[in-house]
Short mmCIF file of the C-alpha atoms (twelve columns), coordinates in Angstrom:
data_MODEL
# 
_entry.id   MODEL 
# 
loop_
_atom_site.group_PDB 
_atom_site.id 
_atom_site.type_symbol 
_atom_site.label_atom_id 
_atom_site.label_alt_id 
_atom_site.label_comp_id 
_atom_site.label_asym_id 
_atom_site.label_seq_id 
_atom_site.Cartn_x 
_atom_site.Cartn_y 
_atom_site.Cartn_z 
_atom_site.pdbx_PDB_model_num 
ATOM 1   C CA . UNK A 1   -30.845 -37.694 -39.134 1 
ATOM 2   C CA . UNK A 2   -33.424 -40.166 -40.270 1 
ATOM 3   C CA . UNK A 3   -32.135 -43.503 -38.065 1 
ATOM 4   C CA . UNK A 4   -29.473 -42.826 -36.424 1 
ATOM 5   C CA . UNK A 5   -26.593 -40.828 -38.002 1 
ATOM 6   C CA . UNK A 6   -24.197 -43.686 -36.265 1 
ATOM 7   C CA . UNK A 7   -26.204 -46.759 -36.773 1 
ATOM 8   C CA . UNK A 8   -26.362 -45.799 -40.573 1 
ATOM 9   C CA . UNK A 9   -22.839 -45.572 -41.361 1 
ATOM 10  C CA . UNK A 10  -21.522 -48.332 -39.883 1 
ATOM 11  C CA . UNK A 11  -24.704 -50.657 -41.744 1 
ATOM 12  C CA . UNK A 12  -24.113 -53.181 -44.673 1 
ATOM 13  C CA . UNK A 13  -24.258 -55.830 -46.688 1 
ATOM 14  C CA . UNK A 14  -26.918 -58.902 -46.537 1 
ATOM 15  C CA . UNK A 15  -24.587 -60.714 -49.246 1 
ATOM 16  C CA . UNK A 16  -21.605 -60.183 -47.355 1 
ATOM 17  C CA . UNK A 17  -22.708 -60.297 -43.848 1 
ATOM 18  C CA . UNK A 18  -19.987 -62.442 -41.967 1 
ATOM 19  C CA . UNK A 19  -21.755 -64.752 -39.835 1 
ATOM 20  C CA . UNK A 20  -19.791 -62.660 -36.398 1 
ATOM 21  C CA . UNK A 21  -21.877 -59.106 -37.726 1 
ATOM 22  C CA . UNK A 22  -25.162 -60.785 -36.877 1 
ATOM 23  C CA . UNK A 23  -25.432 -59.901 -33.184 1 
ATOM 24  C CA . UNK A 24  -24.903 -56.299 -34.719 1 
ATOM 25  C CA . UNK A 25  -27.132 -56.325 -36.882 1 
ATOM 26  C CA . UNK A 26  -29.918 -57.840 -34.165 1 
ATOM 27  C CA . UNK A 27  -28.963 -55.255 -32.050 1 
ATOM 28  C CA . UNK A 28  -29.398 -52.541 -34.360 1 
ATOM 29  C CA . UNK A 29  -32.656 -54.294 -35.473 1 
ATOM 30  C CA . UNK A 30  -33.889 -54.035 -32.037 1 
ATOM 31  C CA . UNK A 31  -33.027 -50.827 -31.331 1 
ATOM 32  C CA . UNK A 32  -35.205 -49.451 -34.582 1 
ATOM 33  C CA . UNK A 33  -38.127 -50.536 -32.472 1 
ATOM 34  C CA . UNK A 34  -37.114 -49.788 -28.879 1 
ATOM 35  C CA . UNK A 35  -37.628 -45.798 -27.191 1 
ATOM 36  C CA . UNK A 36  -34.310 -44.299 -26.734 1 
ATOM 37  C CA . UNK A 37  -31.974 -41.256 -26.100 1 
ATOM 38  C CA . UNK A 38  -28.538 -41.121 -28.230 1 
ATOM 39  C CA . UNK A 39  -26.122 -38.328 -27.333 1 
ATOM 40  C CA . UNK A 40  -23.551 -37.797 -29.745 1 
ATOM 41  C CA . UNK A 41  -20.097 -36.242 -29.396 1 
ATOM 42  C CA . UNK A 42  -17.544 -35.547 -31.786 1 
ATOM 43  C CA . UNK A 43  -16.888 -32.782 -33.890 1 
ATOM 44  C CA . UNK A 44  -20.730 -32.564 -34.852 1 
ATOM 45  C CA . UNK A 45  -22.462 -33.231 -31.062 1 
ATOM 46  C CA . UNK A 46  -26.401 -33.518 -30.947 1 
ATOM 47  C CA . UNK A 47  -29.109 -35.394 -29.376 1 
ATOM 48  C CA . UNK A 48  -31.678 -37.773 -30.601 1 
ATOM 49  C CA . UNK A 49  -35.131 -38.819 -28.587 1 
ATOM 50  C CA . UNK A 50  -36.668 -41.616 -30.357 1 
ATOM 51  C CA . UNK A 51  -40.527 -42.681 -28.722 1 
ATOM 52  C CA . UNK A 52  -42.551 -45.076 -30.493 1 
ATOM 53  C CA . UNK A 53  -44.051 -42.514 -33.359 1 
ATOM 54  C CA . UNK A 54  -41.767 -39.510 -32.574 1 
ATOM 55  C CA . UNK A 55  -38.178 -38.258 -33.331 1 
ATOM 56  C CA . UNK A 56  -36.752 -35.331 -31.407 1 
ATOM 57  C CA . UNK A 57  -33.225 -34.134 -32.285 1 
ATOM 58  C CA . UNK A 58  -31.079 -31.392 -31.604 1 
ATOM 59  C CA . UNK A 59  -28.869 -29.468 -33.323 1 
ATOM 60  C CA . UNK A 60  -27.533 -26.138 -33.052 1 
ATOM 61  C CA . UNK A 61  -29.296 -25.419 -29.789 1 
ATOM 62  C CA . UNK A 62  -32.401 -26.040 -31.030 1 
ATOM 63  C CA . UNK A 63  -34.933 -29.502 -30.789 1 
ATOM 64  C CA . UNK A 64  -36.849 -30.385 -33.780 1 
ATOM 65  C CA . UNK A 65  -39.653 -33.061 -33.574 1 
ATOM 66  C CA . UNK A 66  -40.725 -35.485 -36.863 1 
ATOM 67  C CA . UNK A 67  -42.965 -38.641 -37.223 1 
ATOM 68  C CA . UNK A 68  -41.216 -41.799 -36.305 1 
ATOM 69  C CA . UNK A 69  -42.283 -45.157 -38.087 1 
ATOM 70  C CA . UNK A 70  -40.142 -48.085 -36.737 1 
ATOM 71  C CA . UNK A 71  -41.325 -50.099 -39.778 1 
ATOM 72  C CA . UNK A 72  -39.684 -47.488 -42.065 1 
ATOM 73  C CA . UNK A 73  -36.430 -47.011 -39.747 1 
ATOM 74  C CA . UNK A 74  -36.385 -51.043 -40.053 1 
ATOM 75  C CA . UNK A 75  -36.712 -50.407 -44.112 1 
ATOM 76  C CA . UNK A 76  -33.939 -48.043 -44.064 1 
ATOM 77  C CA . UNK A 77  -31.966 -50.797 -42.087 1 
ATOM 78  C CA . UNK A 78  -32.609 -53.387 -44.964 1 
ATOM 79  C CA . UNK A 79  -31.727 -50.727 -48.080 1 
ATOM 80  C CA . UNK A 80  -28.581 -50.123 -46.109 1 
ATOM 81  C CA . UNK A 81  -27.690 -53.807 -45.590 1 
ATOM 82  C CA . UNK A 82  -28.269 -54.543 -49.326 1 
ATOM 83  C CA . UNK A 83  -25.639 -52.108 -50.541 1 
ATOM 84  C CA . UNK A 84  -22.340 -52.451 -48.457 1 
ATOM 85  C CA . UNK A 85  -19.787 -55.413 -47.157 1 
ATOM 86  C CA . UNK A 86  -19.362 -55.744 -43.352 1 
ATOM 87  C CA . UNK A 87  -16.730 -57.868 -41.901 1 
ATOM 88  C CA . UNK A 88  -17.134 -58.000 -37.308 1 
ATOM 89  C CA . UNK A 89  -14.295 -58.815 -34.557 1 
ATOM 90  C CA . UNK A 90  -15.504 -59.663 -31.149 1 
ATOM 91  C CA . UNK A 91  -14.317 -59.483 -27.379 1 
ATOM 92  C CA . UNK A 92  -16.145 -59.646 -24.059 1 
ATOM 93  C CA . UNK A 93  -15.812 -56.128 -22.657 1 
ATOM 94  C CA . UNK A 94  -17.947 -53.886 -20.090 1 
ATOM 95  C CA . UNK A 95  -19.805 -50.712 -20.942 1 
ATOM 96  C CA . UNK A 96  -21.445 -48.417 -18.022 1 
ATOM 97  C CA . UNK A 97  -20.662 -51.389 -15.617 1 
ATOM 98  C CA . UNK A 98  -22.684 -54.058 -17.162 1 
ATOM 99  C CA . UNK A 99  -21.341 -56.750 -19.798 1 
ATOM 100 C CA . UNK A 100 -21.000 -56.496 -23.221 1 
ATOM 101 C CA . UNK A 101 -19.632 -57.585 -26.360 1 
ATOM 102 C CA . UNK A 102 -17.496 -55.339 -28.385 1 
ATOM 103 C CA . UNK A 103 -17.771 -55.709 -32.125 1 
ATOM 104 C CA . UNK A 104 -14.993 -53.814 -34.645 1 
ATOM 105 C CA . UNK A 105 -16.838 -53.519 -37.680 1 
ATOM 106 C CA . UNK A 106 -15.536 -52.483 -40.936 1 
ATOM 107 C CA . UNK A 107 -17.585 -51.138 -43.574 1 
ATOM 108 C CA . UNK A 108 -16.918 -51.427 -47.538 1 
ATOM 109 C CA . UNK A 109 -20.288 -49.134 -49.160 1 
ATOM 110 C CA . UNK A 110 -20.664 -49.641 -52.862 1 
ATOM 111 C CA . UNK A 111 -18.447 -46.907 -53.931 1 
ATOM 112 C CA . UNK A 112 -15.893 -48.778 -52.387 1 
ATOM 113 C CA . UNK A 113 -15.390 -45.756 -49.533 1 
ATOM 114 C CA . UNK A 114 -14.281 -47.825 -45.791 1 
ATOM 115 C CA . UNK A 115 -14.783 -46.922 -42.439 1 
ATOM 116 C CA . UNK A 116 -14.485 -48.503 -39.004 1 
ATOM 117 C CA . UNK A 117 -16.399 -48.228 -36.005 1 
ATOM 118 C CA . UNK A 118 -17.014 -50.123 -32.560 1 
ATOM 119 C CA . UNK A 119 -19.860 -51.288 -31.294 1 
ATOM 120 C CA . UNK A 120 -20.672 -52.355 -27.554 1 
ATOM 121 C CA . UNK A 121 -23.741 -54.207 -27.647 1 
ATOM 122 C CA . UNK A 122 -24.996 -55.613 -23.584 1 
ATOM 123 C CA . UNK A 123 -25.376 -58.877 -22.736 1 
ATOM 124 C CA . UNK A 124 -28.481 -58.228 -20.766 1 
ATOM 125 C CA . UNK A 125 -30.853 -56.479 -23.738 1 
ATOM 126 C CA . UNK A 126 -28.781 -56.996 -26.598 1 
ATOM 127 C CA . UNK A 127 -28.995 -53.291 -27.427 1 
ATOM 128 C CA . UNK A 128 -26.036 -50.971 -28.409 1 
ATOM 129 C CA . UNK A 129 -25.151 -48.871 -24.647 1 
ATOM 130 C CA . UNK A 130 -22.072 -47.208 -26.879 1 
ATOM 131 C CA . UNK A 131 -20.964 -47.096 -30.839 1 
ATOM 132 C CA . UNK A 132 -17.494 -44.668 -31.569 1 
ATOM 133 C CA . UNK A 133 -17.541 -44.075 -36.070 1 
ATOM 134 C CA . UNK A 134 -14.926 -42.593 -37.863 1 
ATOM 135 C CA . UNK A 135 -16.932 -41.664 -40.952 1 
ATOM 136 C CA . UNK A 136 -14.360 -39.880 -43.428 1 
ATOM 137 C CA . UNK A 137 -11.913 -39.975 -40.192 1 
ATOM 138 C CA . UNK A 138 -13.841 -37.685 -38.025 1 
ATOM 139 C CA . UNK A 139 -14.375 -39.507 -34.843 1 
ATOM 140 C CA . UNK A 140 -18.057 -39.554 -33.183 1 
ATOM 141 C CA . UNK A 141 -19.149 -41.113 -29.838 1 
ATOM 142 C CA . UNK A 142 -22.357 -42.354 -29.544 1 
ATOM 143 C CA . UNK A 143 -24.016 -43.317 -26.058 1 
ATOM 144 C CA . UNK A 144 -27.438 -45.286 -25.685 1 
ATOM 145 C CA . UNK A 145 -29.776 -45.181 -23.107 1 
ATOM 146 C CA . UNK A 146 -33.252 -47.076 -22.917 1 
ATOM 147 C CA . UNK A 147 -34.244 -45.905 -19.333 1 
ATOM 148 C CA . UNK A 148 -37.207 -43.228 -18.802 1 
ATOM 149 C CA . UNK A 149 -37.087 -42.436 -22.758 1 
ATOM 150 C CA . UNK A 150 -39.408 -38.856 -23.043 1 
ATOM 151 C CA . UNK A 151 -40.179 -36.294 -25.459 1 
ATOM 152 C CA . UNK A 152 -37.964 -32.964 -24.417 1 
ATOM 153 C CA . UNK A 153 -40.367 -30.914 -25.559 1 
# 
């Protein structure tokens, strides 16, 4: 879990960015350089503490710590938008009782493999607050939050 197990799978294509994937892409821009805390459910759950030079996650009951380079998450962002098509569907919608915008995005990678996730990006920060992927069609939930971000260990 380099970036974000979620945010990576649901990435794509520079050349064949739709105009309505921007604001998803932005978002997922900004949150490669803003502190947070993902917790993932599904049927592989975990956590992941991002600060601005550390990673923490945890799996299997245990937290592991690695270096954290925002410049190199937002490289790993770019390779991934270089290789894959991405086609967005909007709606106004709330998340955690604040305002959003709900992208569907569908993702084509260069082997030609799709998948489909959601997206609820806040009006407020323009930050994702909630992203459900069905990589391989194994549903995963993952929620944001940007409020007293700290190292667990």
């Amino acid at each position: 879990m380099k970036f974000s197990v979620a945010v990576l799978m649901i990435l794509t294509a520079s050349p064949a960015l739709a105009d309505d994937c921007k604001p998803v892409v932005d978002a997922l821009t900004k949150l490669a350089t803003t502190p947070n805390h993902q917790t993932i459910t599904g049927k592989e759950s975990g956590e992941l503490v991002t600060t601005t030079d550390t990673r923490y996650v945890f799996l299997r009951g245990e937290w592991r710590k690695s270096a954290y380079d925002s410049h190199d998450a937002l490289e790993m962002l770019k390779d991934a938008l270089s290789t894959s098509k991405l086609t967005c569907t909007s709606k106004s919608a709330t998340v955690n009782n604040e305002a959003a915008m709900l992208y569907s995005v569908h993702k084509i990678n260069e082997d030609d493999e799709a998948s489909d996730s959601q997206i609820w990006i806040t009006t407020a920060t323009g930050l994702p607050a909630k992203e459900t992927v069905k990589p391989g069609g194994v549903e995963r939930t993952v929620t944001f939050d940007y409020k007293n971000v700290k190292a667990p260990m």
